[in-house]
Amino acid sequence: MVVREKILDVVVSCFKRHGAKGLDTPAFELKEILTEKYGEDSGLIYDLKDQGGELLSLRYDLTVPFARYLAMNKVKKMKRYHVGKVWRRESPTIVQGRYREFYQCDFDIAGQFDPMIPDAECLKIMCEILSGLHLGDFLIKVSDRRILDGIFAVCGVPESKFHAICSSVDKLDKISWKDVRHEMVVKKGLAPEVADRIGDYVQCHGGISLVEQMFQDPRLSQNKQALEGLGDLKLLFEYLTLFGVAEKVSFDLSLARGLDYYTGVIYEAVLLQTPVHAEEEPLNMGSVAAGGRYDGLVGMFDPRGHKVPCVGLSIGVERIFSIVEQRIKTFGEKIRTTETQVFVATPQKNFLQERLKLIAELWDAGIKAELMYKNNPKLLPQLHYCENMGIPLVVIIGEQELKEGVIKLRSVASREEVAIKRENLVAEIQKRLSES
Amino acid sequence: MVVREKILDVVVSCFKRHGAKGLDTPAFELKEILTEKYGEDSGLIYDLKDQGGELLSLRYDLTVPFARYLAMNKVKKMKRYHVGKVWRRESPTIVQGRYREFYQCDFDIAGQFDPMIPDAECLKIMCEILSGLHLGDFLIKVSDRRILDGIFAVCGVPESKFHAICSSVDKLDKISWKDVRHEMVVKKGLAPEVADRIGDYVQCHGGISLVEQMFQDPRLSQNKQALEGLGDLKLLFEYLTLFGVAEKVSFDLSLARGLDYYTGVIYEAVLLQTPVHAEEEPLNMGSVAAGGRYDGLVGMFDPRGHKVPCVGLSIGVERIFSIVEQRIKTFGEKIRTTETQVFVATPQKNFLQERLKLIAELWDAGIKAELMYKNNPKLLPQLHYCENMGIPLVVIIGEQELKEGVIKLRSVASREEVAIKRENLVAEIQKRLSES
């Protein structure tokens, strides 16, 4: 939880830095809203039991609810972030960072704007967050749905097979081209020469120069859709250069992205596999952030089909949680689960009343404080508790102190103790805490 | 959302100040876990559709999942907070602050401790939060389940009717004693003289002196359960006095609390109805925080029935959101929905590249910044946007500035503009922001 809180804080701070407002939508949507938005994964949606009233399902992601919200409220322009849980009926395999309930952190820009400016900002945000989380080196693969469709068209894939072939291409980050080609030809009935032509394209990746090269490609340059996609990518790279992040981005023709609703530029960030520290086990965590442009989704929810172009990104925080937790485990780091700053202790019997008065003073001064819920605790367990929990300061009150109007202030780390006048205690504690 | 964030921040800060760690449990539980925990309200639980696998329901509160968690993980001691959503099948009537999906903010202390110390801390926390939120005056009603049962016993209520009569008493904060008595006698078949005896008790409320008075009560003092409850309340008031909050707490014999799982002290905070400002409409918001001791709940989930005593509280943040939003509306206060500090503008055409370079510099320095997603925006709409959104600073770049290596920095409020050397811009912005 503490690790999660810190990671979410980096993510949300970045979203706010880019001017987004927070938006929260309900956990469930009308079942029909979620139907036919998620391709092959639709079976993973949790439905609610029919207890009278509308048929409801738990949200599968935060994008479709956002689009539904825009359409329902006729919002034409909005920059919002949303950190919330989504639910998928998967068997949980924690090692891959996939759960049945998990957080998604989304940032989206809705509205009709000049091309590629919001899209470039989304990629900049991904870079800022992944750098800010210190996860090691990363790369953002970028492509465009229209380029992939163009490739299929000029290679001679029948349009009825676009979808199936696209999902084969999508596997290229997990299996080799040989295996993908085999699937295309044997399972999906593609002519071998068509598959080979596709292979020539989808094995390419590079920077802005690859975009230029594809513009010159004798076949691809004949396809209108592909040209539009390439034109946008060229502009995108220009803006990414101005943002200082172009070297983190690679034009990767194998990038497909499974979801149905993307219409233009798509992107996916992967951590580079070289572990930062030699003793660390390399983890194949797949993508840690992804997104793209979906100009048609809002229109699907608008009774008159009015479109609102959107582009957005989702940070895969659950995978990031796994990676960071794994790293903490590997290095045996100790993470505090509470933020308690001061423990109120006594070495003597019958001091509960004094401890209660004292701790109320600390709480009222905004100091994070705990005591033992015992009438007459022994001193040693009280000090051990502070060491175990990483509480930095102990205030000790006993007969001697009460008589002299002082409190003993003990540093848990150095075990040093000093007597402090009761009326100066809060100020002294605040001074010590601000110094540490 | 912004208002909510601020309120949740006050609540969570207080929970952390009292040494609680954050704990998150899943949104759904096994259906059987939630069965028979919520009395008459069980019908409000959302069940998931049977899609294979376990039968699941959405959580109805955060207390039962916490108890289930403790039992499952054999945790004997824990102080945790949880801010999360719960779901209830109610028709939403927003004016009363009741929704089908809403946030709960819970704090609970589990473990075997000396009596009433954690209970007193829970009441102290309620006081800190309600004071910290500046909601006006409030009162915490406190009683004990055992006292109410004792009253029923000594007044001659048959044990089979305890439950029904308890839920009648629970209505005393909404309807008069006359109406409650009528319900008891006519609807629930209680003898009129028994009802009158109950009436003598449940119309009493007061401080520690009422506890003493009840100790002397000829009938109630014969009841063992009631005496236990009164003994605990006496101790509780002693600790509340040490915490400096006793005058906010009233022993109220009409307090019943609907939930089945309470076993000891119970409490409920209500805002006092006098509106803070004369022009404000008084809102009857019912209780804004409540809780109590539930020593038997964890044992219900443990296969061998091992008990873990618990005491906790829940802050009614949705009602508090409503009250604060209502107040903002009444006073016409303007709330910013974003935190953007600087807007990057230009008065000239063909300055997109310069704006993009400039804004990336700001973002990289951690400054919250926005620009218009247009190649060639006009200056006036850019400045209007800042005024509407409450953005305090504008940086303006044009030909003149580019030539001279400066940037114009404009204060939106005063409309003053100064030219600042490009290399000093970030430092100057940070200085201005830290001063405001």
PDB file of N, CA, C and O in Angstrom, chain B residues 294-316:
ATOM      1  N   TYR B 294     -17.280  -4.127  17.776  1.00  0.00           N
ATOM      2  CA  TYR B 294     -17.849  -5.371  17.228  1.00  0.00           C
ATOM      3  C   TYR B 294     -16.873  -6.501  17.515  1.00  0.00           C
ATOM      4  O   TYR B 294     -16.003  -6.797  16.742  1.00  0.00           O
ATOM      5  N   ASP B 295     -17.050  -7.117  18.690  1.00  0.00           N
ATOM      6  CA  ASP B 295     -16.084  -8.112  19.134  1.00  0.00           C
ATOM      7  C   ASP B 295     -16.335  -9.501  18.561  1.00  0.00           C
ATOM      8  O   ASP B 295     -15.475 -10.376  18.661  1.00  0.00           O
ATOM      9  N   GLY B 296     -17.499  -9.716  17.946  1.00  0.00           N
ATOM     10  CA  GLY B 296     -17.827 -11.063  17.487  1.00  0.00           C
ATOM     11  C   GLY B 296     -17.656 -11.298  16.001  1.00  0.00           C
ATOM     12  O   GLY B 296     -17.664 -12.431  15.529  1.00  0.00           O
ATOM     13  N   LEU B 297     -17.460 -10.225  15.222  1.00  0.00           N
ATOM     14  CA  LEU B 297     -17.529 -10.359  13.756  1.00  0.00           C
ATOM     15  C   LEU B 297     -16.391 -11.196  13.180  1.00  0.00           C
ATOM     16  O   LEU B 297     -16.608 -12.057  12.324  1.00  0.00           O
ATOM     17  N   VAL B 298     -15.167 -10.948  13.626  1.00  0.00           N
ATOM     18  CA  VAL B 298     -14.021 -11.691  13.081  1.00  0.00           C
ATOM     19  C   VAL B 298     -14.196 -13.182  13.346  1.00  0.00           C
ATOM     20  O   VAL B 298     -13.944 -14.019  12.466  1.00  0.00           O
ATOM     21  N   GLY B 299     -14.674 -13.529  14.555  1.00  0.00           N
ATOM     22  CA  GLY B 299     -14.888 -14.935  14.914  1.00  0.00           C
ATOM     23  C   GLY B 299     -15.848 -15.653  13.972  1.00  0.00           C
ATOM     24  O   GLY B 299     -15.734 -16.859  13.749  1.00  0.00           O
ATOM     25  N   MET B 300     -16.795 -14.907  13.380  1.00  0.00           N
ATOM     26  CA  MET B 300     -17.748 -15.525  12.452  1.00  0.00           C
ATOM     27  C   MET B 300     -17.064 -16.020  11.186  1.00  0.00           C
ATOM     28  O   MET B 300     -17.591 -16.881  10.483  1.00  0.00           O
ATOM     29  N   PHE B 301     -15.894 -15.438  10.867  1.00  0.00           N
ATOM     30  CA  PHE B 301     -15.191 -15.832   9.643  1.00  0.00           C
ATOM     31  C   PHE B 301     -14.038 -16.785   9.911  1.00  0.00           C
ATOM     32  O   PHE B 301     -13.381 -17.239   8.989  1.00  0.00           O
ATOM     33  N   ASP B 302     -13.744 -17.038  11.185  1.00  0.00           N
ATOM     34  CA  ASP B 302     -12.636 -17.921  11.512  1.00  0.00           C
ATOM     35  C   ASP B 302     -13.181 -19.336  11.663  1.00  0.00           C
ATOM     36  O   ASP B 302     -14.154 -19.547  12.381  1.00  0.00           O
ATOM     37  N   PRO B 303     -12.563 -20.295  10.978  1.00  0.00           N
ATOM     38  CA  PRO B 303     -13.093 -21.663  11.020  1.00  0.00           C
ATOM     39  C   PRO B 303     -13.213 -22.197  12.453  1.00  0.00           C
ATOM     40  O   PRO B 303     -14.114 -22.968  12.746  1.00  0.00           O
ATOM     41  N   ARG B 304     -12.301 -21.764  13.339  1.00  0.00           N
ATOM     42  CA  ARG B 304     -12.398 -22.256  14.706  1.00  0.00           C
ATOM     43  C   ARG B 304     -13.019 -21.227  15.654  1.00  0.00           C
ATOM     44  O   ARG B 304     -12.966 -21.375  16.870  1.00  0.00           O
ATOM     45  N   GLY B 305     -13.586 -20.157  15.063  1.00  0.00           N
ATOM     46  CA  GLY B 305     -14.317 -19.186  15.868  1.00  0.00           C
ATOM     47  C   GLY B 305     -13.455 -18.291  16.745  1.00  0.00           C
ATOM     48  O   GLY B 305     -13.955 -17.646  17.658  1.00  0.00           O
ATOM     49  N   HIS B 306     -12.130 -18.253  16.474  1.00  0.00           N
ATOM     50  CA  HIS B 306     -11.261 -17.374  17.264  1.00  0.00           C
ATOM     51  C   HIS B 306     -11.698 -15.927  17.115  1.00  0.00           C
ATOM     52  O   HIS B 306     -11.812 -15.416  16.006  1.00  0.00           O
ATOM     53  N   LYS B 307     -11.902 -15.279  18.244  1.00  0.00           N
ATOM     54  CA  LYS B 307     -12.384 -13.906  18.193  1.00  0.00           C
ATOM     55  C   LYS B 307     -11.235 -12.903  18.167  1.00  0.00           C
ATOM     56  O   LYS B 307     -10.189 -13.136  18.776  1.00  0.00           O
ATOM     57  N   VAL B 308     -11.428 -11.815  17.479  1.00  0.00           N
ATOM     58  CA  VAL B 308     -10.521 -10.666  17.574  1.00  0.00           C
ATOM     59  C   VAL B 308     -11.403  -9.454  17.868  1.00  0.00           C
ATOM     60  O   VAL B 308     -12.190  -9.047  17.017  1.00  0.00           O
ATOM     61  N   PRO B 309     -11.306  -8.887  19.061  1.00  0.00           N
ATOM     62  CA  PRO B 309     -12.138  -7.724  19.384  1.00  0.00           C
ATOM     63  C   PRO B 309     -11.773  -6.546  18.483  1.00  0.00           C
ATOM     64  O   PRO B 309     -10.593  -6.339  18.184  1.00  0.00           O
ATOM     65  N   CYS B 310     -12.779  -5.798  18.041  1.00  0.00           N
ATOM     66  CA  CYS B 310     -12.520  -4.660  17.143  1.00  0.00           C
ATOM     67  C   CYS B 310     -13.391  -3.478  17.547  1.00  0.00           C
ATOM     68  O   CYS B 310     -14.500  -3.649  18.052  1.00  0.00           O
ATOM     69  N   VAL B 311     -12.865  -2.294  17.278  1.00  0.00           N
ATOM     70  CA  VAL B 311     -13.667  -1.093  17.425  1.00  0.00           C
ATOM     71  C   VAL B 311     -13.293  -0.167  16.269  1.00  0.00           C
ATOM     72  O   VAL B 311     -12.141  -0.171  15.821  1.00  0.00           O
ATOM     73  N   GLY B 312     -14.267   0.565  15.760  1.00  0.00           N
ATOM     74  CA  GLY B 312     -13.936   1.378  14.598  1.00  0.00           C
ATOM     75  C   GLY B 312     -14.940   2.482  14.363  1.00  0.00           C
ATOM     76  O   GLY B 312     -15.894   2.650  15.119  1.00  0.00           O
ATOM     77  N   LEU B 313     -14.686   3.210  13.294  1.00  0.00           N
ATOM     78  CA  LEU B 313     -15.575   4.307  12.947  1.00  0.00           C
ATOM     79  C   LEU B 313     -15.567   4.494  11.445  1.00  0.00           C
ATOM     80  O   LEU B 313     -14.637   4.067  10.752  1.00  0.00           O
ATOM     81  N   SER B 314     -16.614   5.106  10.967  1.00  0.00           N
ATOM     82  CA  SER B 314     -16.749   5.369   9.550  1.00  0.00           C
ATOM     83  C   SER B 314     -17.168   6.826   9.394  1.00  0.00           C
ATOM     84  O   SER B 314     -18.077   7.283  10.075  1.00  0.00           O
ATOM     85  N   ILE B 315     -16.457   7.531   8.535  1.00  0.00           N
ATOM     86  CA  ILE B 315     -16.795   8.935   8.299  1.00  0.00           C
ATOM     87  C   ILE B 315     -17.750   9.001   7.103  1.00  0.00           C
ATOM     88  O   ILE B 315     -17.448   8.447   6.046  1.00  0.00           O
ATOM     89  N   GLY B 316     -18.882   9.637   7.271  1.00  0.00           N
ATOM     90  CA  GLY B 316     -19.874   9.727   6.191  1.00  0.00           C
ATOM     91  C   GLY B 316     -19.492  10.791   5.187  1.00  0.00           C
ATOM     92  O   GLY B 316     -20.136  11.833   5.089  1.00  0.00           O
TER      93      GLY B 316
END
